[in-house]
XYZ file of C-alpha atoms in Angstrom:
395
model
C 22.895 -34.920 -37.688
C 21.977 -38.738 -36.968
C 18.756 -39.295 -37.033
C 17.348 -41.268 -34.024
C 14.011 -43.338 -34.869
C 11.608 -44.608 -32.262
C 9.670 -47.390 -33.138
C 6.563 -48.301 -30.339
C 4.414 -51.521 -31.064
C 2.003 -51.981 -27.891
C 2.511 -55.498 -26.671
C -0.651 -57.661 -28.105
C -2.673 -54.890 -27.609
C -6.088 -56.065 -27.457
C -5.863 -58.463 -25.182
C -3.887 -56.314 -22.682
C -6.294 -54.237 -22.657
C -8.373 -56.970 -21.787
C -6.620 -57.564 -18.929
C -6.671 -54.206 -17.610
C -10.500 -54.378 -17.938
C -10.672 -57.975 -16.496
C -7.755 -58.872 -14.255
C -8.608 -62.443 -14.200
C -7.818 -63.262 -17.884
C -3.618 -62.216 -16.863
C -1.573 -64.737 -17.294
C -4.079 -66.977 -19.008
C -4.499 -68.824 -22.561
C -7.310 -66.675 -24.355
C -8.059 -65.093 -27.009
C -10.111 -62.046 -28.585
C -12.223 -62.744 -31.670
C -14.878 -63.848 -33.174
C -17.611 -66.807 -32.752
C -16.285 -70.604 -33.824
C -19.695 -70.659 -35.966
C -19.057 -69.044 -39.263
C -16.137 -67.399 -40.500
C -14.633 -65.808 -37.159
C -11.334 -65.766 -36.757
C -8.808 -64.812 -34.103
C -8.185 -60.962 -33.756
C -5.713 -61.198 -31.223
C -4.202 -63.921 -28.986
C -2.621 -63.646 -25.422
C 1.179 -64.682 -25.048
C -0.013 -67.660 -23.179
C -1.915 -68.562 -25.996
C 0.280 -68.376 -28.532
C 2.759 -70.318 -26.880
C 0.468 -73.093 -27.367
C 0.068 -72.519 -31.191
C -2.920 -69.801 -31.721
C -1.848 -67.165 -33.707
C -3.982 -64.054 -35.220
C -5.730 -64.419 -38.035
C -6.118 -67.627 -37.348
C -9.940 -69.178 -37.956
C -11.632 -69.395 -34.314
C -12.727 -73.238 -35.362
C -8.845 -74.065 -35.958
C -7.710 -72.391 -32.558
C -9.979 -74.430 -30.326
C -9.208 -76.999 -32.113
C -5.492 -76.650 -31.026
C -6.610 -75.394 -27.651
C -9.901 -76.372 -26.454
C -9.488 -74.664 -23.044
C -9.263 -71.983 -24.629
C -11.227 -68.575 -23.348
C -12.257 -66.517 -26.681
C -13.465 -62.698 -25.597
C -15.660 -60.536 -27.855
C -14.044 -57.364 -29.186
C -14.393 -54.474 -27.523
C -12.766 -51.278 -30.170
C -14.416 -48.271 -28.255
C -11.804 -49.889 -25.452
C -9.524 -50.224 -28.221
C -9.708 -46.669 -29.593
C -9.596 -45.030 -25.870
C -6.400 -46.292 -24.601
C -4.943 -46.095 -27.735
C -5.899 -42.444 -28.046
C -4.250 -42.295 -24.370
C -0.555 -43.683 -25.416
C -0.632 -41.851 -28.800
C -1.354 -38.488 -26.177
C 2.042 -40.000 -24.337
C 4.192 -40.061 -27.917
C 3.408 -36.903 -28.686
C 4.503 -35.112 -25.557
C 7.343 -36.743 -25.719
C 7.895 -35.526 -29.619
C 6.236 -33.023 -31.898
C 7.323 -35.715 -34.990
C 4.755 -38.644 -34.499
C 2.828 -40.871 -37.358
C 0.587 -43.276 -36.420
C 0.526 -46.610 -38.049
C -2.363 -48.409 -36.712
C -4.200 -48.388 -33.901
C -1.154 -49.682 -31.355
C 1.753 -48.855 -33.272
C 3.732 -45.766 -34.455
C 6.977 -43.780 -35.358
C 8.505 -41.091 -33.527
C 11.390 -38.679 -34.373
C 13.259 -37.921 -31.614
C 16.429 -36.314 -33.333
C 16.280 -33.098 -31.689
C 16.339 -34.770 -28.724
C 20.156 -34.576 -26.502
C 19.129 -37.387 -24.397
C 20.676 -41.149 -25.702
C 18.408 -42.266 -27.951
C 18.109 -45.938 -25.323
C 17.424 -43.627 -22.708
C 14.230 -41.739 -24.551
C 12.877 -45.641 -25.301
C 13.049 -46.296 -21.586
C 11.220 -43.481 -20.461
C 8.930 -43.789 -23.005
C 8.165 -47.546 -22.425
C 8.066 -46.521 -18.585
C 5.268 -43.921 -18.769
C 2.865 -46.062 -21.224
C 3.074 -48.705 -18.774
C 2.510 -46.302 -15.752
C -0.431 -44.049 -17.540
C -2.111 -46.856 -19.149
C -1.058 -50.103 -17.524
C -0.401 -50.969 -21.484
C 3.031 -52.912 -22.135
C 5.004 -51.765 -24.850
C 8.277 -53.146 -26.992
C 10.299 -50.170 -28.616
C 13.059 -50.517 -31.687
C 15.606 -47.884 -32.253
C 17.497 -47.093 -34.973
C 18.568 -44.233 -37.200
C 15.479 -44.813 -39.788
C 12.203 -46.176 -39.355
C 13.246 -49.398 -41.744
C 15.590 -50.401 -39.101
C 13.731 -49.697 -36.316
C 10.755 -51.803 -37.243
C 12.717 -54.356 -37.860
C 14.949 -53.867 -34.684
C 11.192 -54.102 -32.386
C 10.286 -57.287 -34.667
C 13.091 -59.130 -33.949
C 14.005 -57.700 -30.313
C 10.013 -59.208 -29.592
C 10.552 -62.465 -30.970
C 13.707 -63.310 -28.674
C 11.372 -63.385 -26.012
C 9.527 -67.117 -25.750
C 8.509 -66.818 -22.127
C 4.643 -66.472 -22.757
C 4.350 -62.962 -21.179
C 4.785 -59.524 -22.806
C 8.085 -58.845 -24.086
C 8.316 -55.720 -23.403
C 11.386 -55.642 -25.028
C 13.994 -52.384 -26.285
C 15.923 -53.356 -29.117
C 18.713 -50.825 -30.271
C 20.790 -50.912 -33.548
C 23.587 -48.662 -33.172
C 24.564 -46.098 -36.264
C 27.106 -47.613 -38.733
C 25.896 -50.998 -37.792
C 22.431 -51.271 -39.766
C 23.807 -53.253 -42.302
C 25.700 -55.920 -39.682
C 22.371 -56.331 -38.112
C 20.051 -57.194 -40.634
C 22.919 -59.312 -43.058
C 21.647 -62.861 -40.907
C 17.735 -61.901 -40.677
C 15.719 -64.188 -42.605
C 14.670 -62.718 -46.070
C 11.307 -62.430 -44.859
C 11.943 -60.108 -42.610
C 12.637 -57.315 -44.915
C 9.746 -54.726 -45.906
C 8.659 -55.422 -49.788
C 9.337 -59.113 -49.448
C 6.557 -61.101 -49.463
C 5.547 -64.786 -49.146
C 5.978 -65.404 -52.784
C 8.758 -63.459 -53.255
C 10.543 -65.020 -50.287
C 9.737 -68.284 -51.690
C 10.713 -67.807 -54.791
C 14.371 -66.542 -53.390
C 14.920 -68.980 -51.401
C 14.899 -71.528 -54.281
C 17.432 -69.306 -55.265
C 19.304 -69.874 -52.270
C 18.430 -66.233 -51.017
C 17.627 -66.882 -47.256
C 19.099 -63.790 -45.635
C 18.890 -60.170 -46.103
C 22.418 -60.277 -46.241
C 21.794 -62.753 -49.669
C 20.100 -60.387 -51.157
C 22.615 -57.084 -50.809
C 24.981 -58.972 -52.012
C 22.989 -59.630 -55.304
C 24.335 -58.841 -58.957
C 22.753 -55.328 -60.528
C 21.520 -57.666 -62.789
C 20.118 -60.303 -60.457
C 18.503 -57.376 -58.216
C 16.810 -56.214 -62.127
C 15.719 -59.844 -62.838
C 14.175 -60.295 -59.346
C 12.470 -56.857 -58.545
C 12.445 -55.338 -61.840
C 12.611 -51.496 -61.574
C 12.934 -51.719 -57.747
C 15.817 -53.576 -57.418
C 18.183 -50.520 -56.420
C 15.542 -49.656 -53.647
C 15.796 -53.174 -52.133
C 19.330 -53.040 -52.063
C 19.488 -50.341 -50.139
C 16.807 -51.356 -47.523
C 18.658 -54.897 -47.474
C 21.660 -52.299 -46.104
C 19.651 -50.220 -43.885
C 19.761 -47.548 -45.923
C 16.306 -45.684 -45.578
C 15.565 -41.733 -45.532
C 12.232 -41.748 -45.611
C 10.904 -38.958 -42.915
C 7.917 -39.944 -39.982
C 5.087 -37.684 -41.151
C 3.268 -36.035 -38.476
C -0.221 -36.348 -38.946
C -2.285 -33.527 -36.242
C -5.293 -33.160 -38.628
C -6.422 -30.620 -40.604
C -9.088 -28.779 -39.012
C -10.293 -27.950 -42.748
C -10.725 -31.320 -44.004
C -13.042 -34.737 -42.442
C -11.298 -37.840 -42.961
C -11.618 -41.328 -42.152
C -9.104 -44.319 -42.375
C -8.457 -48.075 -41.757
C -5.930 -49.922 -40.542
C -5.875 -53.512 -41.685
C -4.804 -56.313 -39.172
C -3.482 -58.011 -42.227
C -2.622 -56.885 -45.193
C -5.321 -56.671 -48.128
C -4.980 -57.190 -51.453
C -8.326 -58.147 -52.873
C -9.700 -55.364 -54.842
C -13.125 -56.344 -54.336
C -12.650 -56.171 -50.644
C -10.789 -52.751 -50.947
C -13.483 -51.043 -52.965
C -16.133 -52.139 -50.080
C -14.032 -50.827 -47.261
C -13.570 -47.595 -49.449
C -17.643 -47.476 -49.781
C -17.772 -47.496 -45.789
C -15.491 -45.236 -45.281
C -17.143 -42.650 -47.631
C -20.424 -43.338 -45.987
C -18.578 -42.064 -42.330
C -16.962 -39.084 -43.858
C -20.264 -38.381 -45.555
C -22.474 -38.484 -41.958
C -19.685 -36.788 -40.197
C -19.803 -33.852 -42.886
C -23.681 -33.502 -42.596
C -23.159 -33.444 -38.899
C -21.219 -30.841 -38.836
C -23.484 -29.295 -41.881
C -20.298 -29.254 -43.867
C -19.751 -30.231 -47.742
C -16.356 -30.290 -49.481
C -15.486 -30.176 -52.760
C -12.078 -32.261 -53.177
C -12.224 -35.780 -52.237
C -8.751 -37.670 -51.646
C -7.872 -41.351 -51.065
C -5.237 -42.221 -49.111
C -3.294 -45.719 -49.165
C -0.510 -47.083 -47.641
C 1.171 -50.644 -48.256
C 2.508 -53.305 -46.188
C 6.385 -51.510 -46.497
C 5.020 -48.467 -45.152
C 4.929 -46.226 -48.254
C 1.882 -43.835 -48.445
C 0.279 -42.107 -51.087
C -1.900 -39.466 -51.286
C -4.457 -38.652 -54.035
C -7.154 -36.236 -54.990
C -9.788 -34.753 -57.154
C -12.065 -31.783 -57.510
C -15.434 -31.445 -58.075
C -17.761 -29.023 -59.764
C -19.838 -28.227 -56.242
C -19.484 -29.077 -53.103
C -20.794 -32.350 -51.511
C -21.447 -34.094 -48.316
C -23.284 -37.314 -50.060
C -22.069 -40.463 -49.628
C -22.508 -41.946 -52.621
C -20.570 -39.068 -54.369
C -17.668 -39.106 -52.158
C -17.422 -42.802 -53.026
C -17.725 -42.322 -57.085
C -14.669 -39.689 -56.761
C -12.808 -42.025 -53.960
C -13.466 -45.372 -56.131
C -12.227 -43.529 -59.182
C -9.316 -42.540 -57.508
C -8.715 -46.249 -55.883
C -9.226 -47.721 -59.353
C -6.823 -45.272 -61.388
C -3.736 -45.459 -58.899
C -3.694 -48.605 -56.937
C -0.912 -51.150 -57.303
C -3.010 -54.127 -58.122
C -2.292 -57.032 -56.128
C 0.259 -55.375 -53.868
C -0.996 -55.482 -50.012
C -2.240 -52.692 -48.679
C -2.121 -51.843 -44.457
C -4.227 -48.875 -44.318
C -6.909 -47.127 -46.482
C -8.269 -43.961 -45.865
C -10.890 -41.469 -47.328
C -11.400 -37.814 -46.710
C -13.234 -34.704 -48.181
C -11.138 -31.083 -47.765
C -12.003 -27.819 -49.456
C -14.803 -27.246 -47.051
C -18.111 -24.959 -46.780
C -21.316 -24.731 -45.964
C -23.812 -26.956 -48.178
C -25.704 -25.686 -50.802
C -26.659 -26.706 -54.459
C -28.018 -25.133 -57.322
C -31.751 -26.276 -58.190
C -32.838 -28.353 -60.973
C -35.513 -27.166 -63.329
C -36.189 -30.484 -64.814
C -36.142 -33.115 -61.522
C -35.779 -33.048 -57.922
C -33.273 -36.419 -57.975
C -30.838 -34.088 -55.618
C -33.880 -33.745 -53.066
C -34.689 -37.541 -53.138
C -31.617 -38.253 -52.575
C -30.960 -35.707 -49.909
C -33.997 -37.056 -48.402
C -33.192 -40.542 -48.095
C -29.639 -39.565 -46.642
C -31.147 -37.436 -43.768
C -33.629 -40.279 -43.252
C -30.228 -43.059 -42.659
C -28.397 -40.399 -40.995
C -31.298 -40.012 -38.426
C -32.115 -44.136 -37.747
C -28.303 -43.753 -37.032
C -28.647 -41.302 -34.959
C -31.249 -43.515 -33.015
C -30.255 -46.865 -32.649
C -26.249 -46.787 -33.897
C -24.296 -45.949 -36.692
C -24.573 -50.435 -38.037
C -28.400 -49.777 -37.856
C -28.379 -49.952 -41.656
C -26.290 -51.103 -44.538
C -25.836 -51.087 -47.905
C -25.629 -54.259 -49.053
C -22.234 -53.486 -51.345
C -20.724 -52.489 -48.143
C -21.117 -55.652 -46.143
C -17.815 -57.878 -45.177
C -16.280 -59.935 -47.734
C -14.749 -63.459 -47.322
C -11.840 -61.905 -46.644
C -13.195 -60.012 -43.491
C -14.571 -61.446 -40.300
């Protein structure tokens, strides 16, 4: 059976959301992000403003800079999280085989689907727009390579400084045809350095780089040079993992707007996210006694790993010690990662044995309850530890 690959990337989703909450910023140059004091940078940036050259990511200073007329808007995620909760509701009554990427942007498998795989995309792209207001551009392919891709490129055809809301297709048997002329870039695993260093090679175009030597593909990527060769021809089996929850486990995860690669950074994000799995265990007066990490790079490959521990836990600090060991033992160091994620499974009821020589367990069950209930008061950012707070990385 041909597989047929949905993939859905809402159309710069903050700030349509924006829109929807203040219909006099459509159709104009602005921006969400943060302050042009400091180190705020552009989260996201209307079509109208990018046409005029502000881009994410971008330092807030530089974009007024370029646009002074610009109108910057202060995040708002709870917005964020709701209607992106509301599509992701939409994908997955559409198909049982849905993995979300990041917070506007996932896979679905709609194989066992008899309806033309361009007439599932426009359905799809219809009802987001009509239950949400949202615009959306869709790729479709036969593998989630492909159709990534396929929504990439169909999205940058459009120059018109409104929404693409564009359907790209790539027929099966013609994956290879398509991406042959696609800049180098374009291809997941290829980074700025990489790409630079092909193209003093005079490796521009995915195409370049299938037709490589064995040994060139060896000198270039090492042990992956087989793998790229067959992404540079489409060729990708990797499944779309559904991901429903498991009602026996608490997790928590991050999607990263841009990549990350700075281990320092990493670790801190990982402390955070401990410290929310940790209050949403006591919470629920739940402790687990496996703690896994989850990570999953800029290509889209994820891994999943764990450890056990002696007793059961709901503590922040030792959820991080497990999750940091874990980070530390099987990250790739220095290759990007899009999404980093935490979680505790294995779950029961709390309970520890007592010490006969210290109460350090009560002290620092204590202090926990005593964050958990300023929290509780006056917001979860109430308090900090300091080893958690943003990098330079971070804005």
């Amino acid at each position: 059976m041909i597989r047929k690959i949905i993939h859905l990337d809402l159309d710069a989703f903050f700030c349509s959301v924006e829109e929807l909450l203040d219909p006099s910023l459509k159709g104009k140059a602005f921006a969400v992000g943060g302050s042009p004091s400091g180190r705020g940078v552009i989260t996201s940036a209307s079509y109208a403003a990018r046409m005029r050259g502000v881009r994410s990511a971008m330092p807030t200073r530089e974009a007024l800079n370029i646009l002074p007329d610009l109108v910057l808007v202060r995040s708002g995620f709870h917005h964020y999280s709701e209607y992106s909760n509301k599509v992701m509701s939409i994908l997955r009554n559409t198909s049982p085989i849905v993995e979300q990427v990041s917070i506007d942007e996932a896979f679905l498998d709609v194989s066992d689907m008899p309806q033309p795989i361009g007439s599932i995309a426009i359905d799809l792209q219809k009802r987001v727009c009509q239950e949400t207001g949202l615009p959306c551009s869709l790729g479709c392919a036969t593998s989630r390579l492909v159709a990534k891709i396929a929504n990439d490129f169909g999205k940058k055809q459009v120059k018109t400084g409104r929404s693409p809301q564009k359907i790209t297709i790539v027929e099966p048997g013609k994956e290879e045809e398509f991406l042959a002329p696609l800049d180098i870039q374009a291809l997941w695993g290829v980074g700025p350095k990489t790409a630079a260093h092909l193209r003093q090679r005079g490796i521009t175009t995915i195409g370049n780089l299938a037709a490589l030597s064995d040994a060139d593909l060896k000198n270039y990527f090492g042990q992956h040079g087989e793998s790229m060769r067959r992404r540079a021809k489409g060729i990708d089996n990797s499944p779309i993992y559904s991901e429903s929850g498991d009602p026996k486990s608490v997790s928590n995860e991050m999607t990263f707007h841009d990549d990350q690669d700075d281990k320092e950074g990493l670790i801190k994000i990982l402390h955070s996210l401990s410290e929310k799995v940790g209050f949403r265990l006591r919470k629920a007066e739940l402790a687990g006694s496996v703690v896994q990490i989850k990570i999953r790079y800029s290509d889209f490959s994820t891994y999943t790993r764990q450890t056990s521990m002696k007793e059961c836990t709901n503590l922040d600090q030792e959820i991080f010690n497990e999750a940091q060991n874990l980070f530390i033992k099987h990250w790739q160091s220095g290759r990007p990662v899009r999404l980093l994620g935490v979680g505790v499974t294995n779950l029961d009821k709390p309970h520890r044995q007592l010490s006969l020589w210290g109460n350090d367990e009560s002290k620092k069950e204590d202090l926990t309850k005593a964050v958990d209930d300023l929290r509780d008061r006056f917001g979860k950012d109430i308090i900090k530890r300091a080893d958690t707070l943003k990098t330079k990385k971070q804005s």
